[in-house]
mmCIF file of C-alpha atoms in Angstrom:
data_model
loop_
_atom_site.group_PDB
_atom_site.id
_atom_site.type_symbol
_atom_site.label_atom_id
_atom_site.label_comp_id
_atom_site.label_asym_id
_atom_site.label_seq_id
_atom_site.Cartn_x
_atom_site.Cartn_y
_atom_site.Cartn_z
ATOM 1 C CA MET A 167 -31.329 -26.435 -10.609
ATOM 2 C CA SER A 168 -30.836 -23.280 -8.577
ATOM 3 C CA LEU A 169 -27.572 -24.729 -7.251
ATOM 4 C CA TRP A 170 -26.389 -24.909 -10.850
ATOM 5 C CA LEU A 171 -27.165 -21.187 -11.245
ATOM 6 C CA TRP A 172 -24.990 -20.308 -8.232
ATOM 7 C CA VAL A 173 -22.185 -22.552 -9.517
ATOM 8 C CA LEU A 174 -22.201 -20.901 -12.930
ATOM 9 C CA ALA A 175 -22.571 -17.398 -11.464
ATOM 10 C CA ALA A 176 -19.538 -18.024 -9.228
ATOM 11 C CA CYS A 177 -17.542 -19.317 -12.204
ATOM 12 C CA ALA A 178 -18.415 -16.187 -14.209
ATOM 13 C CA ALA A 179 -17.661 -13.841 -11.292
ATOM 14 C CA VAL A 180 -14.260 -15.395 -10.576
ATOM 15 C CA TYR A 181 -13.349 -15.352 -14.272
ATOM 16 C CA ALA A 182 -14.270 -11.654 -14.316
ATOM 17 C CA THR A 183 -11.872 -10.951 -11.410
ATOM 18 C CA LYS A 184 -9.090 -12.584 -13.427
ATOM 19 C CA LEU A 185 -9.890 -10.912 -16.751
ATOM 20 C CA LEU A 186 -10.260 -7.485 -15.123
ATOM 21 C CA GLY A 187 -6.510 -7.257 -14.489
ATOM 22 C CA TYR A 188 -5.739 -7.858 -18.174
ATOM 23 C CA LEU A 189 -8.012 -4.975 -19.189
ATOM 24 C CA VAL A 190 -5.886 -2.361 -17.418
ATOM 25 C CA PRO A 191 -4.717 0.029 -20.170
ATOM 26 C CA GLN A 192 -1.163 -0.596 -21.365
ATOM 27 C CA SER A 193 -0.416 3.135 -20.958
ATOM 28 C CA TRP A 194 -0.903 2.835 -17.191
ATOM 29 C CA LEU A 195 1.675 0.058 -17.090
ATOM 30 C CA ARG A 196 4.264 2.229 -18.886
ATOM 31 C CA HIS A 197 4.327 4.792 -16.095
ATOM 32 C CA PRO A 198 7.864 4.866 -14.603
ATOM 33 C CA ALA A 199 6.668 4.185 -11.054
ATOM 34 C CA VAL A 200 5.011 0.961 -12.182
ATOM 35 C CA GLY A 201 8.254 -1.011 -12.553
ATOM 36 C CA ARG A 202 9.371 -0.168 -9.039
ATOM 37 C CA VAL A 203 5.968 -0.778 -7.501
ATOM 38 C CA SER A 204 5.640 -4.014 -9.466
ATOM 39 C CA ALA A 205 8.919 -5.364 -8.059
ATOM 40 C CA MET A 206 7.783 -4.543 -4.511
ATOM 41 C CA LEU A 207 4.355 -6.050 -5.185
ATOM 42 C CA THR A 208 5.973 -9.294 -6.309
ATOM 43 C CA ILE A 209 7.935 -9.571 -3.068
ATOM 44 C CA GLY A 210 4.893 -8.611 -0.996
ATOM 45 C CA LEU A 211 2.581 -11.101 -2.714
ATOM 46 C CA LEU A 212 5.042 -14.008 -2.560
ATOM 47 C CA ALA A 213 5.800 -13.316 1.116
ATOM 48 C CA ALA A 214 2.059 -13.147 1.834
ATOM 49 C CA LEU A 215 1.535 -16.496 0.093
ATOM 50 C CA VAL A 216 4.325 -18.042 2.175
ATOM 51 C CA ALA A 217 2.768 -16.718 5.395
ATOM 52 C CA MET A 218 -0.771 -17.709 4.433
ATOM 53 C CA ASN A 219 0.235 -21.246 3.504
ATOM 54 C CA THR A 220 2.346 -21.620 6.664
ATOM 55 C CA PHE A 221 0.004 -20.310 9.359
ATOM 56 C CA SER A 222 -3.576 -20.322 8.068
ATOM 57 C CA ALA A 223 -6.268 -22.612 9.424
ATOM 58 C CA GLU A 224 -9.988 -21.864 9.261
ATOM 59 C CA GLN A 225 -9.459 -18.151 9.839
ATOM 60 C CA THR A 226 -7.124 -18.557 12.770
ATOM 61 C CA VAL A 227 -3.360 -18.617 13.036
ATOM 62 C CA VAL A 228 -1.775 -21.934 13.986
ATOM 63 C CA ILE A 229 1.771 -23.143 14.380
ATOM 64 C CA ASP A 230 2.123 -26.717 13.170
ATOM 65 C CA ALA A 231 4.283 -28.992 11.023
ATOM 66 C CA ARG A 232 4.202 -26.424 8.214
ATOM 67 C CA LEU A 233 6.490 -24.098 10.194
ATOM 68 C CA GLY A 234 8.999 -26.950 10.357
ATOM 69 C CA ALA A 235 8.669 -27.318 6.577
ATOM 70 C CA LEU A 236 9.293 -23.586 6.154
ATOM 71 C CA LEU A 237 12.460 -23.655 8.271
ATOM 72 C CA ALA A 238 13.763 -26.803 6.569
ATOM 73 C CA ALA A 239 13.091 -25.258 3.153
ATOM 74 C CA ALA A 240 14.970 -22.100 4.193
ATOM 75 C CA ALA A 241 17.930 -24.239 5.269
ATOM 76 C CA ALA A 242 17.860 -26.063 1.930
ATOM 77 C CA LEU A 243 17.790 -22.718 0.097
ATOM 78 C CA LEU A 244 20.763 -21.457 2.138
ATOM 79 C CA LEU A 245 22.610 -24.589 0.978
ATOM 80 C CA ARG A 246 21.657 -23.630 -2.607
ATOM 81 C CA ALA A 247 19.538 -26.712 -3.162
ATOM 82 C CA PRO A 248 17.612 -26.793 -6.466
ATOM 83 C CA PHE A 249 13.891 -26.000 -6.493
ATOM 84 C CA ILE A 250 12.607 -29.580 -6.589
ATOM 85 C CA VAL A 251 14.860 -30.571 -3.674
ATOM 86 C CA VAL A 252 13.551 -27.635 -1.628
ATOM 87 C CA VAL A 253 9.961 -28.743 -2.316
ATOM 88 C CA LEU A 254 10.732 -32.350 -1.365
ATOM 89 C CA VAL A 255 12.510 -31.239 1.823
ATOM 90 C CA GLY A 256 9.389 -29.242 2.733
ATOM 91 C CA ALA A 257 7.093 -32.220 2.155
ATOM 92 C CA ALA A 258 9.357 -34.696 3.973
ATOM 93 C CA THR A 259 9.726 -32.398 6.972
ATOM 94 C CA ALA A 260 5.985 -31.792 7.358
ATOM 95 C CA ALA A 261 5.205 -35.492 6.908
ATOM 96 C CA GLY A 262 8.008 -36.466 9.307
ATOM 97 C CA ILE A 263 6.877 -34.082 12.038
ATOM 98 C CA ARG A 264 3.296 -35.384 11.747
ATOM 99 C CA ALA A 265 4.427 -39.007 11.811
ATOM 100 C CA LEU A 266 6.427 -38.354 14.996
ATOM 101 C CA GLY A 267 3.875 -36.082 16.645
ATOM 102 C CA MET B 168 35.777 -10.722 -31.843
ATOM 103 C CA PRO B 169 32.104 -11.582 -31.411
ATOM 104 C CA ALA B 170 30.344 -10.030 -28.491
ATOM 105 C CA PRO B 171 29.551 -12.454 -25.661
ATOM 106 C CA PRO B 172 25.941 -13.552 -25.788
ATOM 107 C CA SER B 173 23.639 -11.586 -23.535
ATOM 108 C CA PRO B 174 21.924 -13.598 -20.818
ATOM 109 C CA ALA B 175 18.642 -13.290 -22.691
ATOM 110 C CA SER B 176 19.976 -14.691 -25.968
ATOM 111 C CA ALA B 177 21.876 -17.447 -24.192
ATOM 112 C CA ASP B 178 18.622 -18.383 -22.530
ATOM 113 C CA ARG B 179 16.805 -18.497 -25.840
ATOM 114 C CA ARG B 180 18.919 -21.521 -26.694
ATOM 115 C CA THR B 181 17.895 -23.354 -23.529
ATOM 116 C CA PRO B 182 15.680 -26.214 -24.707
ATOM 117 C CA LEU B 183 12.188 -26.149 -23.305
ATOM 118 C CA ARG B 184 12.785 -29.338 -21.314
ATOM 119 C CA HIS B 185 15.687 -27.690 -19.469
ATOM 120 C CA SER B 186 13.668 -24.581 -18.617
ATOM 121 C CA PRO B 187 13.932 -23.966 -14.850
ATOM 122 C CA ALA B 188 10.591 -22.142 -14.797
ATOM 123 C CA LEU B 189 8.815 -24.987 -16.577
ATOM 124 C CA ARG B 190 10.265 -27.505 -14.137
ATOM 125 C CA MET B 191 9.137 -25.376 -11.194
ATOM 126 C CA GLY B 192 5.681 -25.208 -12.720
ATOM 127 C CA LEU B 193 5.476 -28.987 -13.085
ATOM 128 C CA SER B 194 6.674 -29.599 -9.497
ATOM 129 C CA ILE B 195 4.078 -27.213 -8.082
ATOM 130 C CA ALA B 196 1.326 -28.686 -10.237
ATOM 131 C CA THR B 197 2.208 -32.153 -8.918
ATOM 132 C CA ALA B 198 2.079 -30.924 -5.320
ATOM 133 C CA ILE B 199 -1.315 -29.242 -5.685
ATOM 134 C CA SER B 200 -2.927 -32.114 -7.563
ATOM 135 C CA LEU B 201 -3.498 -34.086 -4.361
ATOM 136 C CA TYR B 202 -5.503 -31.123 -3.120
ATOM 137 C CA GLY B 203 -7.588 -31.538 -6.244
ATOM 138 C CA ILE B 204 -8.413 -35.053 -5.080
ATOM 139 C CA SER B 205 -9.544 -33.731 -1.701
ATOM 140 C CA PHE B 206 -11.568 -31.027 -3.432
ATOM 141 C CA GLY B 207 -13.389 -33.571 -5.582
ATOM 142 C CA ALA B 208 -14.120 -35.761 -2.570
ATOM 143 C CA LEU B 209 -15.254 -32.878 -0.328
ATOM 144 C CA SER B 210 -17.350 -31.279 -3.040
ATOM 145 C CA THR B 211 -19.452 -34.379 -3.621
ATOM 146 C CA ALA B 212 -19.674 -34.859 0.153
ATOM 147 C CA ALA B 213 -20.984 -31.272 0.369
ATOM 148 C CA GLY B 214 -23.878 -32.197 -1.880
ATOM 149 C CA MET B 215 -22.583 -31.096 -5.270
ATOM 150 C CA SER B 216 -23.139 -33.430 -8.204
ATOM 151 C CA LEU B 217 -20.201 -34.838 -10.178
ATOM 152 C CA TRP B 218 -20.809 -32.349 -12.986
ATOM 153 C CA GLN B 219 -21.135 -29.375 -10.646
ATOM 154 C CA THR B 220 -17.835 -30.417 -9.057
ATOM 155 C CA VAL B 221 -16.230 -30.705 -12.489
ATOM 156 C CA ALA B 222 -17.652 -27.313 -13.483
ATOM 157 C CA LEU B 223 -16.082 -25.636 -10.438
ATOM 158 C CA SER B 224 -12.625 -26.989 -11.267
ATOM 159 C CA ALA B 225 -12.867 -26.479 -15.033
ATOM 160 C CA LEU B 226 -14.609 -23.091 -15.112
ATOM 161 C CA LEU B 227 -13.936 -21.421 -11.760
ATOM 162 C CA PHE B 228 -10.424 -22.895 -11.327
ATOM 163 C CA SER B 229 -9.069 -21.148 -8.263
ATOM 164 C CA GLY B 230 -8.431 -23.577 -5.420
ATOM 165 C CA ALA B 231 -9.159 -21.352 -2.427
ATOM 166 C CA SER B 232 -12.341 -19.984 -4.037
ATOM 167 C CA GLN B 233 -13.542 -23.503 -4.829
ATOM 168 C CA PHE B 234 -12.998 -24.743 -1.272
ATOM 169 C CA ALA B 235 -14.769 -21.637 0.065
ATOM 170 C CA PHE B 236 -17.715 -22.175 -2.274
ATOM 171 C CA ILE B 237 -18.366 -25.785 -1.256
ATOM 172 C CA GLY B 238 -17.428 -25.136 2.377
ATOM 173 C CA ILE B 239 -20.103 -22.468 2.761
ATOM 174 C CA LEU B 240 -22.751 -24.622 1.114
ATOM 175 C CA ALA B 241 -21.752 -27.622 3.250
ATOM 176 C CA SER B 242 -22.142 -25.585 6.438
ATOM 177 C CA GLY B 243 -25.637 -24.508 5.427
ATOM 178 C CA GLY B 244 -24.760 -21.142 3.891
ATOM 179 C CA THR B 245 -26.700 -19.658 0.984
ATOM 180 C CA GLY B 246 -25.686 -19.766 -2.656
ATOM 181 C CA ALA B 247 -25.235 -15.997 -2.545
ATOM 182 C CA ALA B 248 -22.816 -16.269 0.393
ATOM 183 C CA ALA B 249 -20.849 -18.960 -1.443
ATOM 184 C CA LEU B 250 -20.700 -16.799 -4.564
ATOM 185 C CA GLY B 251 -19.604 -13.734 -2.565
ATOM 186 C CA ALA B 252 -16.850 -15.537 -0.680
ATOM 187 C CA SER B 253 -15.396 -17.228 -3.745
ATOM 188 C CA THR B 254 -15.384 -13.953 -5.693
ATOM 189 C CA LEU B 255 -13.810 -11.991 -2.828
ATOM 190 C CA LEU B 256 -11.145 -14.679 -2.472
ATOM 191 C CA SER B 257 -10.316 -14.299 -6.138
ATOM 192 C CA GLY B 258 -9.544 -10.583 -5.703
ATOM 193 C CA ARG B 259 -5.839 -11.361 -5.522
ATOM 194 C CA ASN B 260 -6.078 -12.946 -8.975
ATOM 195 C CA THR B 261 -6.904 -9.468 -10.301
ATOM 196 C CA ILE B 262 -3.592 -8.203 -8.974
ATOM 197 C CA TYR B 263 -1.750 -11.189 -10.457
ATOM 198 C CA ALA B 264 -3.464 -10.448 -13.773
ATOM 199 C CA VAL B 265 -2.202 -6.856 -13.768
ATOM 200 C CA GLN B 266 1.307 -8.212 -13.082
ATOM 201 C CA MET B 267 0.985 -10.802 -15.851
ATOM 202 C CA LYS B 268 -0.255 -8.171 -18.288
ATOM 203 C CA ALA B 269 2.843 -6.090 -17.517
ATOM 204 C CA LEU B 270 5.135 -9.123 -17.991
ATOM 205 C CA LEU B 271 3.497 -10.998 -20.870
ATOM 206 C CA ASN B 272 0.779 -8.794 -22.374
ATOM 207 C CA PRO B 273 -1.163 -11.636 -24.044
ATOM 208 C CA LYS B 274 -3.558 -10.611 -26.841
ATOM 209 C CA GLY B 275 -6.830 -11.910 -28.244
ATOM 210 C CA PHE B 276 -7.682 -15.532 -27.442
ATOM 211 C CA LYS B 277 -4.414 -15.912 -25.533
ATOM 212 C CA ARG B 278 -5.566 -13.191 -23.161
ATOM 213 C CA LEU B 279 -8.818 -15.042 -22.457
ATOM 214 C CA ALA B 280 -6.903 -18.271 -21.848
ATOM 215 C CA ALA B 281 -4.279 -16.510 -19.722
ATOM 216 C CA ALA B 282 -7.030 -15.033 -17.537
ATOM 217 C CA GLN B 283 -8.432 -18.505 -16.845
ATOM 218 C CA ILE B 284 -5.062 -19.888 -15.662
ATOM 219 C CA THR B 285 -4.090 -16.794 -13.636
ATOM 220 C CA ILE B 286 -3.783 -18.249 -10.109
ATOM 221 C CA ASP B 287 -1.318 -18.192 -7.182
ATOM 222 C CA GLU B 288 0.954 -20.830 -8.700
ATOM 223 C CA SER B 289 1.225 -19.617 -12.315
ATOM 224 C CA ALA B 290 1.700 -15.990 -11.253
ATOM 225 C CA ALA B 291 4.278 -16.912 -8.604
ATOM 226 C CA VAL B 292 6.392 -18.946 -11.050
ATOM 227 C CA ALA B 293 6.236 -16.211 -13.699
ATOM 228 C CA MET B 294 7.094 -13.457 -11.218
ATOM 229 C CA SER B 295 10.092 -15.379 -9.918
ATOM 230 C CA ALA B 296 11.624 -15.903 -13.394
ATOM 231 C CA GLU B 297 14.471 -13.642 -14.444
ATOM 232 C CA ASN B 298 13.839 -12.999 -18.147
ATOM 233 C CA PRO B 299 10.828 -12.675 -20.465
ATOM 234 C CA LEU B 300 11.216 -16.131 -22.050
ATOM 235 C CA GLU B 301 11.327 -17.898 -18.687
ATOM 236 C CA GLN B 302 8.468 -15.753 -17.412
ATOM 237 C CA ARG B 303 6.355 -16.869 -20.364
ATOM 238 C CA ARG B 304 7.355 -20.526 -20.025
ATOM 239 C CA GLY B 305 6.790 -20.385 -16.271
ATOM 240 C CA PHE B 306 3.348 -18.816 -16.515
ATOM 241 C CA TRP B 307 1.969 -21.035 -19.269
ATOM 242 C CA GLY B 308 3.776 -24.158 -18.059
ATOM 243 C CA ALA B 309 2.636 -23.838 -14.452
ATOM 244 C CA GLY B 310 -0.830 -22.619 -15.435
ATOM 245 C CA ILE B 311 -1.579 -25.359 -17.967
ATOM 246 C CA ALA B 312 -0.030 -28.131 -15.828
ATOM 247 C CA CYS B 313 -1.983 -26.984 -12.769
ATOM 248 C CA TYR B 314 -5.180 -26.816 -14.845
ATOM 249 C CA LEU B 315 -4.793 -30.333 -16.251
ATOM 250 C CA PHE B 316 -3.621 -31.988 -13.022
ATOM 251 C CA TRP B 317 -6.194 -30.164 -10.900
ATOM 252 C CA ASN B 318 -9.091 -31.147 -13.134
ATOM 253 C CA LEU B 319 -7.987 -34.768 -13.470
ATOM 254 C CA ALA B 320 -7.530 -34.952 -9.712
ATOM 255 C CA THR B 321 -10.954 -33.409 -9.117
ATOM 256 C CA VAL B 322 -12.666 -36.089 -11.189
ATOM 257 C CA LEU B 323 -10.670 -38.817 -9.420
ATOM 258 C CA GLY B 324 -11.587 -37.437 -6.002
ATOM 259 C CA ALA B 325 -15.259 -37.019 -6.896
ATOM 260 C CA LEU B 326 -15.479 -40.598 -8.184
ATOM 261 C CA LEU B 327 -13.402 -42.322 -5.534
ATOM 262 C CA GLY B 328 -14.697 -40.339 -2.570
ATOM 263 C CA ASP B 329 -12.676 -39.533 0.486
ATOM 264 C CA VAL B 330 -11.127 -42.980 0.870
ATOM 265 C CA ILE B 331 -7.761 -41.905 -0.526
ATOM 266 C CA ALA B 332 -4.955 -39.481 0.004
ATOM 267 C CA ASP B 333 -4.877 -37.250 3.026
ATOM 268 C CA PRO B 334 -2.610 -34.546 1.559
ATOM 269 C CA GLU B 335 -1.473 -33.405 5.006
ATOM 270 C CA ALA B 336 -0.228 -36.855 6.062
ATOM 271 C CA LEU B 337 2.016 -36.837 2.982
ATOM 272 C CA GLY B 338 3.319 -33.390 3.895
ATOM 273 C CA LEU B 339 1.874 -31.809 0.759
ATOM 274 C CA ASP B 340 1.032 -28.618 2.634
ATOM 275 C CA GLY B 341 4.700 -28.435 3.603
ATOM 276 C CA ALA B 342 5.643 -28.846 -0.065
ATOM 277 C CA VAL B 343 3.431 -25.893 -1.007
ATOM 278 C CA VAL B 344 4.994 -23.691 1.702
ATOM 279 C CA ALA B 345 8.489 -24.683 0.534
ATOM 280 C CA ALA B 346 7.609 -23.980 -3.100
ATOM 281 C CA PHE B 347 6.387 -20.446 -2.422
ATOM 282 C CA LEU B 348 9.438 -19.739 -0.240
ATOM 283 C CA ALA B 349 11.728 -21.003 -3.021
ATOM 284 C CA LEU B 350 9.999 -18.652 -5.478
ATOM 285 C CA LEU B 351 10.426 -15.702 -3.114
ATOM 286 C CA TRP B 352 14.050 -16.503 -2.167
ATOM 287 C CA PRO B 353 15.915 -15.140 -5.241
ATOM 288 C CA ARG B 354 14.135 -11.791 -4.774
ATOM 289 C CA LEU B 355 15.525 -11.287 -1.261
ATOM 290 C CA LYS B 356 18.788 -9.683 -2.339
ATOM 291 C CA SER B 357 18.787 -6.525 -0.219
ATOM 292 C CA LEU B 358 17.925 -5.457 3.316
ATOM 293 C CA ASP B 359 15.071 -3.482 1.777
ATOM 294 C CA SER B 360 13.512 -6.548 0.159
ATOM 295 C CA TRP B 361 13.909 -8.634 3.341
ATOM 296 C CA ALA B 362 12.224 -5.889 5.363
ATOM 297 C CA LEU B 363 9.289 -5.740 2.964
ATOM 298 C CA ALA B 364 8.934 -9.538 2.835
ATOM 299 C CA VAL B 365 8.883 -9.797 6.639
ATOM 300 C CA LEU B 366 6.395 -6.918 6.866
ATOM 301 C CA ALA B 367 4.105 -8.459 4.236
ATOM 302 C CA ALA B 368 4.244 -11.856 5.963
ATOM 303 C CA LEU B 369 3.495 -10.236 9.341
ATOM 304 C CA ILE B 370 0.532 -8.268 8.000
ATOM 305 C CA THR B 371 -0.870 -11.381 6.332
ATOM 306 C CA THR B 372 -0.500 -13.459 9.489
ATOM 307 C CA LEU B 373 -1.844 -10.807 11.862
ATOM 308 C CA THR B 374 -4.908 -10.016 9.733
ATOM 309 C CA MET B 375 -5.820 -13.653 9.031
ATOM 310 C CA PRO B 376 -8.065 -13.989 12.114
ATOM 311 C CA LEU B 377 -9.726 -10.626 11.371
ATOM 312 C CA LEU B 378 -10.383 -10.606 7.637
ATOM 313 C CA ALA B 379 -12.205 -12.980 5.301
ATOM 314 C CA PRO B 380 -9.938 -15.673 3.827
ATOM 315 C CA GLY B 381 -7.855 -14.382 0.921
ATOM 316 C CA ILE B 382 -8.183 -10.720 1.919
ATOM 317 C CA PRO B 383 -4.979 -10.672 4.035
ATOM 318 C CA VAL B 384 -2.989 -11.247 0.836
ATOM 319 C CA LEU B 385 -4.649 -8.143 -0.601
ATOM 320 C CA ALA B 386 -3.760 -6.178 2.535
ATOM 321 C CA ALA B 387 -0.121 -7.205 2.084
ATOM 322 C CA ALA B 388 -0.344 -6.157 -1.582
ATOM 323 C CA VAL B 389 -1.570 -2.680 -0.608
ATOM 324 C CA VAL B 390 1.350 -2.287 1.810
ATOM 325 C CA ALA B 391 3.789 -3.415 -0.900
ATOM 326 C CA VAL B 392 2.411 -0.818 -3.321
ATOM 327 C CA ILE B 393 2.754 1.932 -0.697
ATOM 328 C CA TRP B 394 6.299 0.713 0.008
ATOM 329 C CA GLY B 395 7.117 0.870 -3.708
ATOM 330 C CA VAL B 396 5.746 4.397 -4.111
ATOM 331 C CA ALA B 397 7.467 5.627 -0.929
ATOM 332 C CA SER B 398 10.860 4.166 -1.853
ATOM 333 C CA LYS B 399 10.584 5.851 -5.251
ATOM 334 C CA GLU B 400 9.994 9.193 -3.586
ATOM 335 C CA ARG B 401 13.037 8.927 -1.380
ATOM 336 C CA GLY B 402 15.004 8.195 -4.533
ATOM 337 C CA ALA B 403 15.950 4.589 -3.814
#
């Protein structure tokens, strides 16, 4: 039973972290600096997600098949491939490297 | 002579099924759903019941936080430690939520629903879209698709156990990396944006061994905010 309490408490706590951001007053968001900062934040967050998903492993940094996927995806993007093709190239590259290695 | 349609009004005529943001959302949801299967399998292996596993995916719904929660319990950690780690990991969702409020400003029940589906994938698709309609379609499309696929996959994984689908062997982790890069790509139009992206990626990578999982993304966010404020001051 006590495990259930921790499960539900974690669900409530995580939901609170999400809702919190929506409770920021609209007037704060109208400040002129917010647009500029928001654009930078978008780039920073997306780049961080790319890095985290490429190199993370149990709190260490590893270089593995995912780096190959990243480079192949970048090549596909340079060739102006559509989104779904880029995703498939990433998957195929990672799977291919693992199958060979 | 009629004025040429603005990009926004031209886009309004794009049927929903041709929406690029919606398609991106569906592709990402498909890629992450296999992780849902592993979550379901690992969660029951970690000693959670089927319904507790379902509750984590349906109510908590944030992949990294869910894996942290069951991972800590499986390795003998306390419930409090599991709660703390999953909440800390969800700190970046707060930042996404502020971004989504600025872009979409949902009200009433929609706000409560939007909060629940505010995760890496839905926020990333919305942020990468060029106009308000696509941002809305991207956020709700990716968020709802991820929610449905993730929950279905969780149940499958919990029932079938760990006999199926090793997401890594299929290269699904590579698909996720490629998807986030593709979302970032259109934003890298200037030297300035490249510099920030490289800096943010470096900070994330370098702090990963030092900080709790999920926190490096927050560190990168702080740097991005400072960058934004500083570039405003020098009049860029």
